[in-house]
Amino acid sequence: DAGITQSPRHKVTETGTPVTLRCHQTENHRYMYWYRQDPGHGLRLIHYSYGVKDTDKGEVSDGYSVSRSKTEDFLLTLESATSSQTSVYFCATGSIGTGSLSGPYFGPGTRLTVT
Amino acid sequence: DAKTTQPPSMDCAEGRAANLPCNHSTISGNEYVYWYRQIHSQGPQYIIHGLKNNETNEMASLIITEDRKSSTLILPHATLRDTAVYYCIVRSATSNTGKLIFGQGTTLQVKP
C-alpha cells in the first residue's frame, strides 16, 4: 500500500475552535482525497485534489476547506469545529486518472471528537 | 458512476471460499468494478478491480459476468482475519478525479 500518514491520529477539541488535519504521502500520487466515516452513513467524500493547488468539493464539503501546496501534503481544515464534525477522517491517495490503475489507497484515519 | 447493490451481511466458514456478490446493472462500458474492504477501525484496503475480464491477485479473484451487470469477489480460503465490510464500487475509466463513492457494503463474518 501507499505510504500514507495522517496526523494527528486522535484529537479532542472544543466547539468553535479551528482544527487542521494533515495527510502526507510518499508515493508521488497526483490525487488525494478526504473522507469522513460516521455510523449509519458510511464513507463520504469531503474534498479531493487532482494536483497541486487543484481541489474540488465532494459530497459533504460544508464547514471544511482544504489546501494542497505540494504534492505530498493535503490539509483538511475545520474553520470552526462543530459537534456534527465528530467523526473518523480518512485520507486517500491514488494515481488514477484515466484507465486502470490500482488504488486509491487509504491512510490509517484520524479520530476527531468535538466537545 | 453506476450504483451498486450488495447484501448487507454474509457468513462464511473458516477455510471455505467466500463469494461476495455485487449487482451493478446500470454499469456503462467504460466503468470499472472496484472492491475494497474495511476491517474494524482501519482505513479501507484496496483488494482488486476489473473491467470485463476476470482478475486474480494474491488477495482475491474477481468474476465479472459477460453482460457486466454483476460481479463476485472470491476469497478462496477465508480466514478469521477476513472478517470485514466489503465494498463494491463502480468508477468511470474516463473520470479525471479518481474519486470513489462508497455504498453500505457487505459485512462478512468468517466463523471458526
Short mmCIF file of C-alpha atoms in Angstrom, two decimals:
data_model
loop_
_atom_site.label_atom_id
_atom_site.label_comp_id
_atom_site.label_asym_id
_atom_site.label_seq_id
_atom_site.Cartn_x
_atom_site.Cartn_y
_atom_site.Cartn_z
CA ASP A 1 0.00 0.00 0.00
CA ALA A 2 0.98 3.64 -0.46
CA GLY A 3 3.00 5.36 2.25
CA ILE A 4 0.26 7.48 3.73
CA THR A 5 0.37 9.01 7.16
CA GLN A 6 -2.21 11.10 8.92
CA SER A 7 -1.67 13.44 11.81
CA PRO A 8 -2.83 13.69 14.45
CA ARG A 9 -4.29 10.21 14.86
CA HIS A 10 -6.57 11.32 17.67
CA LYS A 11 -7.77 14.76 18.63
CA VAL A 12 -10.27 16.20 21.05
CA THR A 13 -11.22 19.82 20.55
CA GLU A 14 -13.87 22.26 21.65
CA THR A 15 -16.72 23.64 19.60
CA GLY A 16 -15.75 26.76 17.73
CA THR A 17 -12.02 26.10 17.55
CA PRO A 18 -10.17 25.68 14.26
CA VAL A 19 -8.69 22.27 13.51
CA THR A 20 -6.30 21.16 10.78
CA LEU A 21 -5.72 17.56 9.84
CA ARG A 22 -2.72 16.61 7.77
CA CYS A 23 -2.27 13.86 5.21
CA HIS A 24 1.22 13.08 3.97
CA GLN A 25 2.13 10.67 1.18
CA THR A 26 5.46 9.43 -0.12
CA GLU A 27 4.19 7.88 -3.36
CA ASN A 28 4.09 11.00 -5.52
CA HIS A 29 0.43 10.28 -6.27
CA ARG A 30 -1.39 13.02 -8.12
CA TYR A 31 -4.79 12.51 -6.50
CA MET A 32 -5.61 12.94 -2.85
CA TYR A 33 -8.93 12.68 -1.02
CA TRP A 34 -10.50 13.35 2.34
CA TYR A 35 -13.38 11.15 3.54
CA ARG A 36 -15.28 11.06 6.76
CA GLN A 37 -16.93 7.99 8.25
CA ASP A 38 -19.87 8.00 10.61
CA PRO A 39 -22.13 5.22 11.85
CA GLY A 40 -25.11 4.86 9.54
CA HIS A 41 -23.54 6.96 6.79
CA GLY A 42 -20.52 5.01 5.71
CA LEU A 43 -17.66 6.73 3.94
CA ARG A 44 -18.44 10.11 2.42
CA LEU A 45 -16.16 12.25 0.28
CA ILE A 46 -15.43 15.71 1.69
CA HIS A 47 -12.91 17.23 -0.73
CA TYR A 48 -10.40 15.98 -3.21
CA SER A 49 -7.38 17.23 -5.08
CA TYR A 50 -6.26 16.37 -8.59
CA GLY A 51 -2.98 18.25 -8.42
CA VAL A 52 -1.08 20.89 -6.53
CA LYS A 53 -3.45 23.79 -5.83
CA ASP A 54 -6.25 21.98 -7.70
CA THR A 55 -9.06 20.97 -5.38
CA ASP A 56 -12.78 20.39 -5.58
CA LYS A 57 -15.73 19.67 -3.33
CA GLY A 58 -17.14 16.25 -2.55
CA GLU A 59 -20.50 15.17 -1.14
CA VAL A 60 -20.18 16.78 2.30
CA SER A 61 -17.89 19.80 1.94
CA ASP A 62 -19.80 22.36 4.03
CA GLY A 63 -17.72 23.52 7.01
CA TYR A 64 -14.47 22.19 5.56
CA SER A 65 -11.69 23.67 3.48
CA VAL A 66 -8.60 22.07 2.01
CA SER A 67 -5.23 23.11 0.70
CA ARG A 68 -2.54 21.39 -1.29
CA SER A 69 0.60 23.44 -1.73
CA LYS A 70 2.82 20.46 -2.61
CA THR A 71 2.26 17.00 -3.98
CA GLU A 72 2.88 15.14 -0.76
CA ASP A 73 0.62 17.07 1.62
CA PHE A 74 -3.14 17.58 1.71
CA LEU A 75 -4.58 19.56 4.60
CA LEU A 76 -8.16 19.48 5.81
CA THR A 77 -9.29 22.44 7.92
CA LEU A 78 -12.37 22.81 10.04
CA GLU A 79 -12.60 26.58 10.39
CA SER A 80 -14.88 26.43 13.42
CA ALA A 81 -15.44 22.89 14.64
CA THR A 82 -18.95 21.73 15.50
CA SER A 83 -20.15 18.60 17.26
CA SER A 84 -21.53 17.28 13.96
CA GLN A 85 -17.96 17.09 12.71
CA THR A 86 -17.07 14.47 15.29
CA SER A 87 -16.03 11.62 13.04
CA VAL A 88 -13.22 9.46 11.77
CA TYR A 89 -11.41 11.12 8.89
CA PHE A 90 -9.59 9.14 6.24
CA CYS A 91 -7.16 10.42 3.68
CA ALA A 92 -6.59 8.52 0.44
CA THR A 93 -4.20 8.89 -2.47
CA GLY A 94 -4.13 7.49 -5.95
CA SER A 95 -2.50 7.72 -9.30
CA ILE A 96 -5.76 7.09 -11.10
CA GLY A 97 -6.58 9.46 -13.89
CA THR A 98 -7.81 7.58 -16.86
CA GLY A 99 -7.56 3.89 -17.42
CA SER A 100 -6.96 1.13 -14.98
CA LEU A 101 -4.57 1.62 -12.11
CA SER A 102 -4.82 0.21 -8.63
CA GLY A 103 -5.95 2.27 -5.68
CA PRO A 104 -6.78 4.84 -4.30
CA TYR A 105 -5.09 3.79 -1.09
CA PHE A 106 -6.25 4.88 2.34
CA GLY A 107 -4.43 6.14 5.39
CA PRO A 108 -4.99 4.90 8.95
CA GLY A 109 -7.51 7.59 9.87
CA THR A 110 -7.84 10.42 12.39
CA ARG A 111 -10.43 10.18 15.12
CA LEU A 112 -11.73 13.67 15.87
CA THR A 113 -14.02 14.46 18.78
CA VAL A 114 -15.59 17.90 19.10
CA THR A 115 -16.96 18.59 22.56
CA ASP B 1 -20.99 6.49 -11.74
CA ALA B 2 -23.28 3.48 -11.65
CA LYS B 3 -24.92 2.39 -8.42
CA THR B 4 -24.16 -0.97 -6.81
CA THR B 5 -26.27 -3.30 -4.69
CA GLN B 6 -24.76 -5.69 -2.16
CA PRO B 7 -26.30 -7.93 0.51
CA PRO B 8 -25.91 -6.29 3.92
CA SER B 9 -24.31 -9.32 5.55
CA MET B 10 -22.94 -12.79 4.89
CA ASP B 11 -21.36 -15.60 6.88
CA CYS B 12 -18.60 -17.92 5.79
CA ALA B 13 -16.89 -20.86 7.47
CA GLU B 14 -13.18 -20.53 8.06
CA GLY B 15 -11.18 -22.26 5.32
CA ARG B 16 -14.03 -22.17 2.84
CA ALA B 17 -14.37 -19.86 -0.12
CA ALA B 18 -16.23 -16.63 0.49
CA ASN B 19 -18.25 -15.45 -2.50
CA LEU B 20 -19.46 -11.88 -2.23
CA PRO B 21 -21.94 -10.76 -4.89
CA CYS B 22 -22.46 -7.29 -6.29
CA ASN B 23 -25.12 -6.06 -8.66
CA HIS B 24 -24.32 -3.14 -10.96
CA SER B 25 -26.98 -3.44 -13.61
CA THR B 26 -26.60 0.16 -14.84
CA ILE B 27 -22.85 -0.07 -15.41
CA SER B 28 -21.65 1.57 -18.59
CA GLY B 29 -18.99 0.37 -20.95
CA ASN B 30 -16.16 2.49 -19.58
CA GLU B 31 -16.77 1.78 -15.91
CA TYR B 32 -14.57 -0.44 -13.79
CA VAL B 33 -15.61 -2.51 -10.80
CA TYR B 34 -13.50 -1.96 -7.68
CA TRP B 35 -13.52 -3.89 -4.43
CA TYR B 36 -12.32 -2.59 -1.08
CA ARG B 37 -12.64 -3.93 2.41
CA GLN B 38 -12.53 -2.29 5.80
CA ILE B 39 -11.52 -4.15 8.89
CA HIS B 40 -12.89 -2.61 12.06
CA SER B 41 -11.50 0.88 12.74
CA GLN B 42 -8.91 0.66 9.97
CA GLY B 43 -8.75 2.52 6.67
CA PRO B 44 -10.34 0.82 3.67
CA GLN B 45 -7.99 -1.56 1.89
CA TYR B 46 -7.90 -1.90 -1.87
CA ILE B 47 -8.46 -5.51 -2.99
CA ILE B 48 -8.89 -5.76 -6.73
CA HIS B 49 -10.55 -4.17 -9.74
CA GLY B 50 -11.58 -5.15 -13.25
CA LEU B 51 -13.31 -4.02 -16.41
CA LYS B 52 -14.70 -7.12 -18.10
CA ASN B 53 -12.18 -9.90 -17.78
CA ASN B 54 -11.85 -11.96 -14.66
CA GLU B 55 -8.99 -10.84 -12.46
CA THR B 56 -6.92 -12.55 -9.78
CA ASN B 57 -4.29 -11.32 -7.39
CA GLU B 58 -2.76 -12.54 -4.16
CA MET B 59 -5.79 -11.50 -2.16
CA ALA B 60 -8.81 -12.47 -4.22
CA SER B 61 -10.44 -13.21 -7.55
CA LEU B 62 -12.98 -11.04 -9.32
CA ILE B 63 -15.50 -12.66 -11.61
CA ILE B 64 -17.50 -10.29 -13.83
CA THR B 65 -20.47 -11.64 -15.78
CA GLU B 66 -20.39 -11.39 -19.54
CA ASP B 67 -23.07 -8.68 -19.59
CA ARG B 68 -21.13 -6.89 -16.78
CA LYS B 69 -24.30 -6.35 -14.77
CA SER B 70 -22.95 -8.21 -11.77
CA SER B 71 -19.72 -9.46 -10.26
CA THR B 72 -18.47 -11.72 -7.50
CA LEU B 73 -15.48 -11.28 -5.27
CA ILE B 74 -14.00 -14.60 -4.20
CA LEU B 75 -11.76 -15.08 -1.20
CA PRO B 76 -10.57 -18.64 -1.87
CA HIS B 77 -9.77 -19.72 1.70
CA ALA B 78 -11.35 -17.34 4.15
CA THR B 79 -9.68 -16.79 7.50
CA LEU B 80 -10.92 -15.06 10.63
CA ARG B 81 -8.84 -12.05 9.60
CA ASP B 82 -11.02 -11.66 6.51
CA THR B 83 -13.94 -10.59 8.70
CA ALA B 84 -14.66 -7.07 7.43
CA VAL B 85 -17.03 -4.85 5.49
CA TYR B 86 -16.57 -5.35 1.75
CA TYR B 87 -17.40 -2.56 -0.67
CA CYS B 88 -18.13 -2.95 -4.36
CA ILE B 89 -17.71 0.33 -6.24
CA VAL B 90 -18.12 1.28 -9.87
CA ARG B 91 -15.92 4.02 -11.24
CA SER B 92 -15.61 5.58 -14.66
CA ALA B 93 -12.37 5.00 -16.51
CA THR B 94 -12.66 8.45 -18.03
CA SER B 95 -13.04 10.19 -14.69
CA ASN B 96 -10.32 12.76 -14.21
CA THR B 97 -10.73 12.75 -10.46
CA GLY B 98 -10.39 9.09 -9.48
CA LYS B 99 -12.84 9.60 -6.64
CA LEU B 100 -14.74 6.68 -5.22
CA ILE B 101 -18.29 6.81 -3.89
CA PHE B 102 -18.89 4.18 -1.23
CA GLY B 103 -22.16 2.39 -0.53
CA GLN B 104 -23.04 0.43 2.61
CA GLY B 105 -21.13 -2.70 1.67
CA THR B 106 -21.44 -6.30 2.84
CA THR B 107 -20.38 -7.29 6.32
CA LEU B 108 -18.63 -10.64 6.02
CA GLN B 109 -18.35 -12.67 9.19
CA VAL B 110 -15.92 -15.57 8.98
CA LYS B 111 -16.71 -18.15 11.62
CA PRO B 112 -14.48 -20.86 13.05
#
